[in-house]
mmCIF file of C-alpha atoms in Angstrom:
data_model
loop_
_atom_site.group_PDB
_atom_site.id
_atom_site.type_symbol
_atom_site.label_atom_id
_atom_site.label_comp_id
_atom_site.label_asym_id
_atom_site.label_seq_id
_atom_site.Cartn_x
_atom_site.Cartn_y
_atom_site.Cartn_z
ATOM 1 C CA UNK V 1 -10.745 -9.251 22.231
ATOM 2 C CA UNK V 2 -9.226 -9.634 19.063
ATOM 3 C CA UNK V 3 -6.812 -7.304 17.285
ATOM 4 C CA UNK V 4 -5.971 -7.455 13.790
ATOM 5 C CA UNK V 5 -3.694 -4.760 11.553
ATOM 6 C CA UNK V 6 -4.282 -3.669 8.271
ATOM 7 C CA UNK V 7 -1.079 -1.707 6.695
ATOM 8 C CA UNK V 8 -2.030 0.492 3.453
ATOM 9 C CA UNK V 9 0.728 0.848 1.464
ATOM 10 C CA UNK V 10 1.271 3.063 -1.488
ATOM 11 C CA UNK V 11 3.474 5.651 -3.378
ATOM 12 C CA UNK V 12 1.838 9.320 -3.646
ATOM 13 C CA UNK V 13 -2.163 9.988 -3.451
ATOM 14 C CA UNK V 14 -3.853 7.132 -4.479
ATOM 15 C CA UNK V 15 -6.936 7.360 -2.402
ATOM 16 C CA UNK V 16 -5.446 5.228 0.926
ATOM 17 C CA UNK V 17 -6.928 7.832 3.621
ATOM 18 C CA UNK V 18 -10.267 7.967 1.510
ATOM 19 C CA UNK V 19 -10.668 3.938 1.766
ATOM 20 C CA UNK V 20 -9.642 4.216 5.515
ATOM 21 C CA UNK V 21 -12.649 6.882 6.164
ATOM 22 C CA UNK V 22 -14.743 4.992 4.045
ATOM 23 C CA UNK V 23 -13.941 2.000 6.145
ATOM 24 C CA UNK V 24 -14.199 3.292 9.760
ATOM 25 C CA UNK V 25 -17.152 5.862 8.615
ATOM 26 C CA UNK V 26 -15.422 9.061 8.872
ATOM 27 C CA UNK V 27 -16.838 12.202 8.155
ATOM 28 C CA UNK V 28 -13.998 14.507 7.728
ATOM 29 C CA UNK V 29 -12.475 15.476 4.825
ATOM 30 C CA UNK V 30 -9.526 13.208 3.906
ATOM 31 C CA UNK V 31 -5.918 14.608 3.905
ATOM 32 C CA UNK V 32 -2.705 13.764 1.804
ATOM 33 C CA UNK V 33 -0.301 10.931 4.103
ATOM 34 C CA UNK V 34 2.710 12.953 4.328
ATOM 35 C CA UNK V 35 4.571 10.096 6.084
ATOM 36 C CA UNK V 36 2.531 7.564 7.708
ATOM 37 C CA UNK V 37 -0.786 7.838 9.548
ATOM 38 C CA UNK V 38 -2.762 5.949 12.138
ATOM 39 C CA UNK V 39 -5.792 4.966 12.967
ATOM 40 C CA UNK V 40 -8.292 2.098 14.675
ATOM 41 C CA UNK V 41 -11.406 0.951 14.829
ATOM 42 C CA UNK V 42 -13.975 -1.254 17.021
ATOM 43 C CA UNK V 43 -16.791 -3.429 16.489
ATOM 44 C CA UNK V 44 -18.294 -5.930 18.715
ATOM 45 C CA UNK V 45 -18.914 -9.489 17.714
ATOM 46 C CA UNK V 46 -22.047 -11.373 18.465
ATOM 47 C CA UNK V 47 -20.743 -12.623 21.665
ATOM 48 C CA UNK V 48 -19.906 -8.879 22.825
ATOM 49 C CA UNK V 49 -16.351 -9.543 22.576
ATOM 50 C CA UNK V 50 -14.965 -6.417 21.009
ATOM 51 C CA UNK V 51 -12.847 -6.573 17.948
ATOM 52 C CA UNK V 52 -10.249 -4.141 17.169
ATOM 53 C CA UNK V 53 -8.554 -3.036 13.802
ATOM 54 C CA UNK V 54 -5.341 -1.257 13.422
ATOM 55 C CA UNK V 55 -4.977 0.892 10.166
ATOM 56 C CA UNK V 56 -1.355 1.943 9.313
ATOM 57 C CA UNK V 57 -1.435 4.294 5.799
ATOM 58 C CA UNK V 58 1.752 4.359 4.428
ATOM 59 C CA UNK V 59 2.142 7.243 2.180
ATOM 60 C CA UNK V 60 6.137 7.824 2.164
ATOM 61 C CA UNK V 61 7.842 4.260 1.104
ATOM 62 C CA UNK V 62 10.651 3.024 3.429
ATOM 63 C CA UNK V 63 11.172 -0.062 4.785
ATOM 64 C CA UNK V 64 11.880 1.358 8.271
ATOM 65 C CA UNK V 65 8.392 3.107 8.230
ATOM 66 C CA UNK V 66 6.736 -0.056 7.302
ATOM 67 C CA UNK V 67 8.652 -2.478 9.728
ATOM 68 C CA UNK V 68 7.540 0.350 12.700
ATOM 69 C CA UNK V 69 4.055 -0.318 11.930
ATOM 70 C CA UNK V 70 4.655 -4.394 11.594
ATOM 71 C CA UNK V 71 6.959 -4.200 14.728
ATOM 72 C CA UNK V 72 4.612 -1.959 16.819
ATOM 73 C CA UNK V 73 1.646 -4.354 15.690
ATOM 74 C CA UNK V 74 3.703 -7.251 17.071
ATOM 75 C CA UNK V 75 3.227 -6.383 20.347
ATOM 76 C CA UNK V 76 -0.493 -6.291 20.913
ATOM 77 C CA UNK V 77 -1.341 -9.520 18.062
ATOM 78 C CA UNK V 78 -0.114 -12.153 15.819
ATOM 79 C CA UNK V 79 1.872 -11.774 12.601
ATOM 80 C CA UNK V 80 -0.482 -14.375 11.563
ATOM 81 C CA UNK V 81 -3.230 -10.918 12.412
ATOM 82 C CA UNK V 82 -1.609 -8.339 9.722
ATOM 83 C CA UNK V 83 -2.533 -7.962 6.346
ATOM 84 C CA UNK V 84 -0.700 -6.025 3.708
ATOM 85 C CA UNK V 85 -2.820 -3.617 1.308
ATOM 86 C CA UNK V 86 -0.883 -2.307 -1.820
ATOM 87 C CA UNK V 87 -3.063 0.286 -3.951
ATOM 88 C CA UNK V 88 -1.327 1.028 -7.223
ATOM 89 C CA UNK V 89 -2.948 3.462 -9.761
ATOM 90 C CA UNK V 90 -4.456 1.813 -12.615
ATOM 91 C CA UNK V 91 -5.199 4.935 -14.597
ATOM 92 C CA UNK V 92 -1.230 5.398 -15.183
ATOM 93 C CA UNK V 93 -0.415 2.014 -17.111
ATOM 94 C CA UNK V 94 3.309 3.733 -17.613
ATOM 95 C CA UNK V 95 4.635 3.693 -13.791
ATOM 96 C CA UNK V 96 2.093 0.922 -12.810
ATOM 97 C CA UNK V 97 4.754 -1.838 -12.562
ATOM 98 C CA UNK V 98 7.251 0.412 -10.710
ATOM 99 C CA UNK V 99 5.218 1.479 -8.268
ATOM 100 C CA UNK V 100 4.169 -2.134 -7.323
ATOM 101 C CA UNK V 101 7.974 -3.149 -7.475
ATOM 102 C CA UNK V 102 8.921 -0.378 -5.299
ATOM 103 C CA UNK V 103 6.152 -0.711 -2.662
ATOM 104 C CA UNK V 104 6.672 -4.541 -2.902
ATOM 105 C CA UNK V 105 10.118 -4.294 -2.389
ATOM 106 C CA UNK V 106 9.725 -2.073 0.317
ATOM 107 C CA UNK V 107 7.247 -4.612 2.246
ATOM 108 C CA UNK V 108 9.512 -7.504 1.672
ATOM 109 C CA UNK V 109 12.455 -5.915 3.410
ATOM 110 C CA UNK V 110 9.931 -4.567 6.258
ATOM 111 C CA UNK V 111 9.139 -8.012 7.246
ATOM 112 C CA UNK V 112 12.410 -9.104 7.036
ATOM 113 C CA UNK V 113 13.661 -6.513 9.631
ATOM 114 C CA UNK V 114 10.464 -6.889 11.424
ATOM 115 C CA UNK V 115 10.470 -11.113 12.262
ATOM 116 C CA UNK V 116 12.938 -13.614 12.362
ATOM 117 C CA UNK V 117 13.039 -16.362 10.009
ATOM 118 C CA UNK V 118 11.034 -18.789 11.947
ATOM 119 C CA UNK V 119 8.302 -16.419 11.966
ATOM 120 C CA UNK V 120 8.479 -15.722 8.375
ATOM 121 C CA UNK V 121 8.765 -19.493 7.515
ATOM 122 C CA UNK V 122 5.319 -20.383 10.028
ATOM 123 C CA UNK V 123 3.684 -17.207 8.058
ATOM 124 C CA UNK V 124 4.362 -18.748 5.000
ATOM 125 C CA UNK V 125 2.858 -22.452 5.712
ATOM 126 C CA UNK V 126 -0.208 -20.653 7.303
ATOM 127 C CA UNK V 127 -0.476 -19.096 3.606
ATOM 128 C CA UNK V 128 -0.020 -22.160 2.101
ATOM 129 C CA UNK V 129 -2.253 -24.179 3.932
ATOM 130 C CA UNK V 130 -5.459 -21.357 3.562
ATOM 131 C CA UNK V 131 -5.434 -22.138 0.004
ATOM 132 C CA UNK V 132 -8.292 -23.857 -1.260
ATOM 133 C CA UNK V 133 -6.761 -25.187 -4.456
ATOM 134 C CA UNK V 134 -3.238 -27.187 -4.768
ATOM 135 C CA UNK V 135 -0.039 -24.573 -4.952
ATOM 136 C CA UNK V 136 0.920 -24.845 -8.627
ATOM 137 C CA UNK V 137 4.772 -24.942 -8.881
ATOM 138 C CA UNK V 138 4.923 -21.636 -10.311
ATOM 139 C CA UNK V 139 3.401 -20.100 -7.210
ATOM 140 C CA UNK V 140 5.239 -18.576 -4.282
ATOM 141 C CA UNK V 141 2.975 -16.961 -1.686
ATOM 142 C CA UNK V 142 4.318 -14.184 0.133
ATOM 143 C CA UNK V 143 4.386 -15.127 4.006
ATOM 144 C CA UNK V 144 1.969 -12.233 4.963
ATOM 145 C CA UNK V 145 -1.569 -11.804 3.798
ATOM 146 C CA UNK V 146 -1.350 -9.849 1.013
ATOM 147 C CA UNK V 147 -3.719 -7.830 -1.198
ATOM 148 C CA UNK V 148 -3.502 -5.583 -4.565
ATOM 149 C CA UNK V 149 -6.260 -2.592 -4.752
ATOM 150 C CA UNK V 150 -6.096 -1.276 -8.135
ATOM 151 C CA UNK V 151 -7.450 1.992 -7.404
ATOM 152 C CA UNK V 152 -8.785 4.792 -9.612
ATOM 153 C CA UNK V 153 -11.017 2.271 -11.759
ATOM 154 C CA UNK V 154 -13.081 5.025 -13.227
ATOM 155 C CA UNK V 155 -10.514 6.224 -15.075
ATOM 156 C CA UNK V 156 -8.800 3.184 -15.884
ATOM 157 C CA UNK V 157 -11.957 1.802 -17.729
ATOM 158 C CA UNK V 158 -11.396 4.584 -20.434
ATOM 159 C CA UNK V 159 -7.992 3.280 -21.632
ATOM 160 C CA UNK V 160 -7.783 1.203 -24.635
ATOM 161 C CA UNK V 161 -9.183 -2.407 -24.480
ATOM 162 C CA UNK V 162 -5.735 -3.592 -25.402
ATOM 163 C CA UNK V 163 -3.894 -1.726 -22.069
ATOM 164 C CA UNK V 164 -6.829 -3.124 -20.173
ATOM 165 C CA UNK V 165 -6.339 -6.689 -20.868
ATOM 166 C CA UNK V 166 -2.580 -6.766 -20.531
ATOM 167 C CA UNK V 167 -2.922 -4.677 -16.584
ATOM 168 C CA UNK V 168 -5.274 -6.973 -15.955
ATOM 169 C CA UNK V 169 -3.444 -10.360 -16.785
ATOM 170 C CA UNK V 170 -0.472 -8.893 -15.386
ATOM 171 C CA UNK V 171 -1.779 -7.815 -12.087
ATOM 172 C CA UNK V 172 -3.914 -11.175 -12.294
ATOM 173 C CA UNK V 173 -0.528 -13.317 -12.682
ATOM 174 C CA UNK V 174 1.101 -11.524 -10.083
ATOM 175 C CA UNK V 175 -1.587 -11.929 -7.183
ATOM 176 C CA UNK V 176 -1.873 -15.073 -7.761
ATOM 177 C CA UNK V 177 2.074 -16.248 -7.853
ATOM 178 C CA UNK V 178 2.170 -14.018 -4.769
ATOM 179 C CA UNK V 179 -1.217 -15.560 -3.202
ATOM 180 C CA UNK V 180 -2.705 -12.208 -2.836
ATOM 181 C CA UNK V 181 -6.241 -11.127 -3.602
ATOM 182 C CA UNK V 182 -6.338 -8.822 -6.082
ATOM 183 C CA UNK V 183 -9.794 -6.054 -6.209
ATOM 184 C CA UNK V 184 -10.275 -2.631 -8.439
ATOM 185 C CA UNK V 185 -11.721 0.046 -6.601
ATOM 186 C CA UNK V 186 -12.786 3.726 -7.374
ATOM 187 C CA UNK V 187 -14.166 6.517 -4.748
ATOM 188 C CA UNK V 188 -16.443 7.240 -7.457
ATOM 189 C CA UNK V 189 -18.412 4.165 -7.724
ATOM 190 C CA UNK V 190 -20.633 3.351 -4.783
ATOM 191 C CA UNK V 191 -20.856 -0.035 -5.866
ATOM 192 C CA UNK V 192 -16.478 -0.367 -5.544
ATOM 193 C CA UNK V 193 -16.631 1.648 -2.475
ATOM 194 C CA UNK V 194 -18.890 -0.784 -1.020
ATOM 195 C CA UNK V 195 -16.783 -3.968 -1.932
ATOM 196 C CA UNK V 196 -13.808 -2.253 -0.980
ATOM 197 C CA UNK V 197 -14.853 -1.424 2.538
ATOM 198 C CA UNK V 198 -16.541 -4.937 3.518
ATOM 199 C CA UNK V 199 -13.155 -6.258 2.104
ATOM 200 C CA UNK V 200 -11.478 -4.360 4.920
ATOM 201 C CA UNK V 201 -14.317 -5.089 7.226
ATOM 202 C CA UNK V 202 -13.285 -8.922 6.359
ATOM 203 C CA UNK V 203 -9.351 -8.154 6.971
ATOM 204 C CA UNK V 204 -9.860 -6.054 9.816
ATOM 205 C CA UNK V 205 -12.388 -7.667 11.836
ATOM 206 C CA UNK V 206 -13.151 -11.174 10.396
ATOM 207 C CA UNK V 207 -16.878 -10.493 8.952
ATOM 208 C CA UNK V 208 -17.876 -12.722 6.146
ATOM 209 C CA UNK V 209 -16.989 -11.072 2.766
ATOM 210 C CA UNK V 210 -19.181 -11.865 -0.164
ATOM 211 C CA UNK V 211 -16.415 -12.549 -2.571
ATOM 212 C CA UNK V 212 -18.281 -12.349 -5.703
ATOM 213 C CA UNK V 213 -15.084 -13.645 -8.325
ATOM 214 C CA UNK V 214 -15.175 -11.530 -11.556
ATOM 215 C CA UNK V 215 -12.195 -12.088 -14.262
ATOM 216 C CA UNK V 216 -13.923 -10.309 -16.838
ATOM 217 C CA UNK V 217 -11.544 -7.719 -17.762
ATOM 218 C CA UNK V 218 -14.066 -4.991 -19.036
ATOM 219 C CA UNK V 219 -15.318 -5.032 -15.755
ATOM 220 C CA UNK V 220 -13.806 -4.476 -12.230
ATOM 221 C CA UNK V 221 -11.367 -7.418 -11.403
ATOM 222 C CA UNK V 222 -12.342 -9.054 -7.931
ATOM 223 C CA UNK V 223 -10.381 -12.057 -7.335
ATOM 224 C CA UNK V 224 -9.897 -13.724 -3.763
ATOM 225 C CA UNK V 225 -6.256 -15.282 -2.378
ATOM 226 C CA UNK V 226 -5.700 -18.540 -3.945
ATOM 227 C CA UNK V 227 -8.683 -18.455 -6.666
ATOM 228 C CA UNK V 228 -7.299 -18.026 -9.824
ATOM 229 C CA UNK V 229 -5.336 -20.235 -12.019
ATOM 230 C CA UNK V 230 -2.033 -19.366 -14.657
ATOM 231 C CA UNK V 231 -4.257 -21.355 -16.994
ATOM 232 C CA UNK V 232 -7.179 -19.368 -16.629
ATOM 233 C CA UNK V 233 -5.006 -15.942 -16.993
ATOM 234 C CA UNK V 234 -3.594 -17.072 -20.125
ATOM 235 C CA UNK V 235 -0.375 -15.557 -20.055
ATOM 236 C CA UNK V 236 2.264 -17.034 -21.934
ATOM 237 C CA UNK V 237 5.821 -17.043 -20.426
ATOM 238 C CA UNK V 238 8.368 -19.840 -20.313
ATOM 239 C CA UNK V 239 8.647 -22.283 -17.760
ATOM 240 C CA UNK V 240 11.035 -20.971 -15.090
ATOM 241 C CA UNK V 241 11.753 -21.227 -11.343
ATOM 242 C CA UNK V 242 9.132 -19.529 -8.677
ATOM 243 C CA UNK V 243 11.910 -17.219 -7.715
ATOM 244 C CA UNK V 244 12.105 -15.337 -11.122
ATOM 245 C CA UNK V 245 8.660 -15.571 -12.164
ATOM 246 C CA UNK V 246 7.901 -11.784 -11.227
ATOM 247 C CA UNK V 247 11.094 -10.987 -13.287
ATOM 248 C CA UNK V 248 9.284 -12.676 -16.380
ATOM 249 C CA UNK V 249 6.168 -11.146 -15.677
ATOM 250 C CA UNK V 250 7.567 -7.606 -15.510
ATOM 251 C CA UNK V 251 9.299 -7.965 -18.646
ATOM 252 C CA UNK V 252 6.397 -9.368 -20.261
ATOM 253 C CA UNK V 253 5.076 -5.921 -19.200
ATOM 254 C CA UNK V 254 7.424 -3.246 -19.911
ATOM 255 C CA UNK V 255 8.359 -4.575 -23.084
ATOM 256 C CA UNK V 256 4.225 -3.608 -24.165
ATOM 257 C CA UNK V 257 4.363 -0.788 -21.938
ATOM 258 C CA UNK V 258 7.607 0.743 -20.933
ATOM 259 C CA UNK V 259 8.135 2.406 -17.589
ATOM 260 C CA UNK V 260 8.616 6.151 -16.926
ATOM 261 C CA UNK V 261 12.060 7.234 -15.308
ATOM 262 C CA UNK V 262 11.382 8.513 -11.703
ATOM 263 C CA UNK V 263 13.090 11.524 -12.424
ATOM 264 C CA UNK V 264 10.122 12.743 -14.360
ATOM 265 C CA UNK V 265 8.415 12.897 -11.427
ATOM 266 C CA UNK V 266 7.210 16.075 -9.800
ATOM 267 C CA UNK V 267 8.944 17.090 -5.991
ATOM 268 C CA UNK V 268 6.531 17.912 -3.925
ATOM 269 C CA UNK V 269 6.168 21.264 -2.348
ATOM 270 C CA UNK V 270 7.124 21.271 1.448
ATOM 271 C CA UNK V 271 4.219 19.991 3.505
ATOM 272 C CA UNK V 272 5.388 22.301 6.305
ATOM 273 C CA UNK V 273 3.533 24.977 4.340
ATOM 274 C CA UNK V 274 0.215 22.818 3.319
ATOM 275 C CA UNK V 275 -2.725 24.783 5.485
ATOM 276 C CA UNK V 276 -4.153 21.553 6.023
ATOM 277 C CA UNK V 277 -1.346 20.510 8.857
ATOM 278 C CA UNK V 278 -1.250 24.298 10.404
ATOM 279 C CA UNK V 279 0.063 24.404 14.133
ATOM 280 C CA UNK V 280 0.197 27.708 15.204
ATOM 281 C CA UNK V 281 2.855 27.108 18.026
ATOM 282 C CA UNK V 282 5.202 25.184 16.127
ATOM 283 C CA UNK V 283 4.702 27.406 13.207
ATOM 284 C CA UNK V 284 5.350 30.028 15.081
ATOM 285 C CA UNK V 285 8.380 28.998 16.556
ATOM 286 C CA UNK V 286 9.703 27.552 13.421
ATOM 287 C CA UNK V 287 9.392 31.219 11.684
ATOM 288 C CA UNK V 288 11.291 32.477 14.592
ATOM 289 C CA UNK V 289 14.267 30.305 14.094
ATOM 290 C CA UNK V 290 14.466 30.730 10.181
ATOM 291 C CA UNK V 291 14.743 34.392 10.972
ATOM 292 C CA UNK V 292 17.042 34.131 13.685
ATOM 293 C CA UNK V 293 19.003 31.786 11.091
ATOM 294 C CA UNK V 294 19.161 34.415 8.181
ATOM 295 C CA UNK V 295 20.316 37.281 10.349
ATOM 296 C CA UNK V 296 23.345 34.822 11.510
ATOM 297 C CA UNK V 297 23.709 33.998 7.863
ATOM 298 C CA UNK V 298 23.753 37.752 6.525
ATOM 299 C CA UNK V 299 26.007 38.403 9.665
ATOM 300 C CA UNK V 300 28.353 35.837 8.797
ATOM 301 C CA UNK V 301 28.371 36.694 4.816
ATOM 302 C CA UNK V 302 28.837 40.641 5.978
ATOM 303 C CA UNK V 303 31.811 39.519 7.666
ATOM 304 C CA UNK V 304 30.513 40.469 11.311
ATOM 305 C CA UNK V 305 31.024 37.111 12.599
ATOM 306 C CA UNK V 306 33.280 34.416 11.519
ATOM 307 C CA UNK V 307 30.549 31.705 11.707
ATOM 308 C CA UNK V 308 27.102 30.720 13.235
ATOM 309 C CA UNK V 309 27.121 30.258 17.035
ATOM 310 C CA UNK V 310 26.510 26.754 17.960
ATOM 311 C CA UNK V 311 25.075 26.814 21.539
ATOM 312 C CA UNK V 312 26.693 24.484 24.206
ATOM 313 C CA UNK V 313 23.899 21.260 24.495
ATOM 314 C CA UNK V 314 24.561 21.543 27.899
#
């Protein structure tokens, strides 16, 4: 039995669940990921040995959640079989780098929480060996298998050509520096849906992926890890050490497209009130407890009781 893990990481409604449902051929309507969702799929290979993929969707970006998936997966299979997919919203260039930076930071911290230095170095050496071409001196491969998925391409393609080209160059350079793949995706494009499904089948089940490279900025980009080069990306930046190159790429991007502050984001409503997550028994107990607390608060404010009584845990 071969076991793999695909970890989809994104902040907000970027289409993670839709991608997973398409990949696992689920018919039910996707629901928003509140914190983290788990799914799995099976597929029998030619030798009748079953391949199993565990899929974790992380919607609330914290290192502890991502680490929980990584650590749990290490009980059944090697970290070498883990692929992290960071989903980005191409249609919002004004928060694109901020969301990437946040997601990547969470993944990197989670990796350090989950694996010791020896394993991380082994992972990194394996990534270098897997590259088909010599590693450029600027390249600093991320130890784990990594792929950037640029979602909402159907909206992104209507932006100005200058923005499309800049975003493309920045994402290509970022993916190349990290030794990651880069693929554009849209839930409204059948060919891109199929390609993303095939990509996850490749990562999850080891199925051969017909990887047709596309670097034309006026088309959906598709570049496997290690297949690009800084010379072909043609993003002008000064020579710098690998550890600082992401900061240089960021500076180029935010100078052209300033990033919006997180404080401007709309705070989501309480998910417990979302009808998609109805749990009658739990909801009834919760409502009962809230009513009891409201009565106690009212009595306390009226001076009938000095404070809310706390029951003895024994």
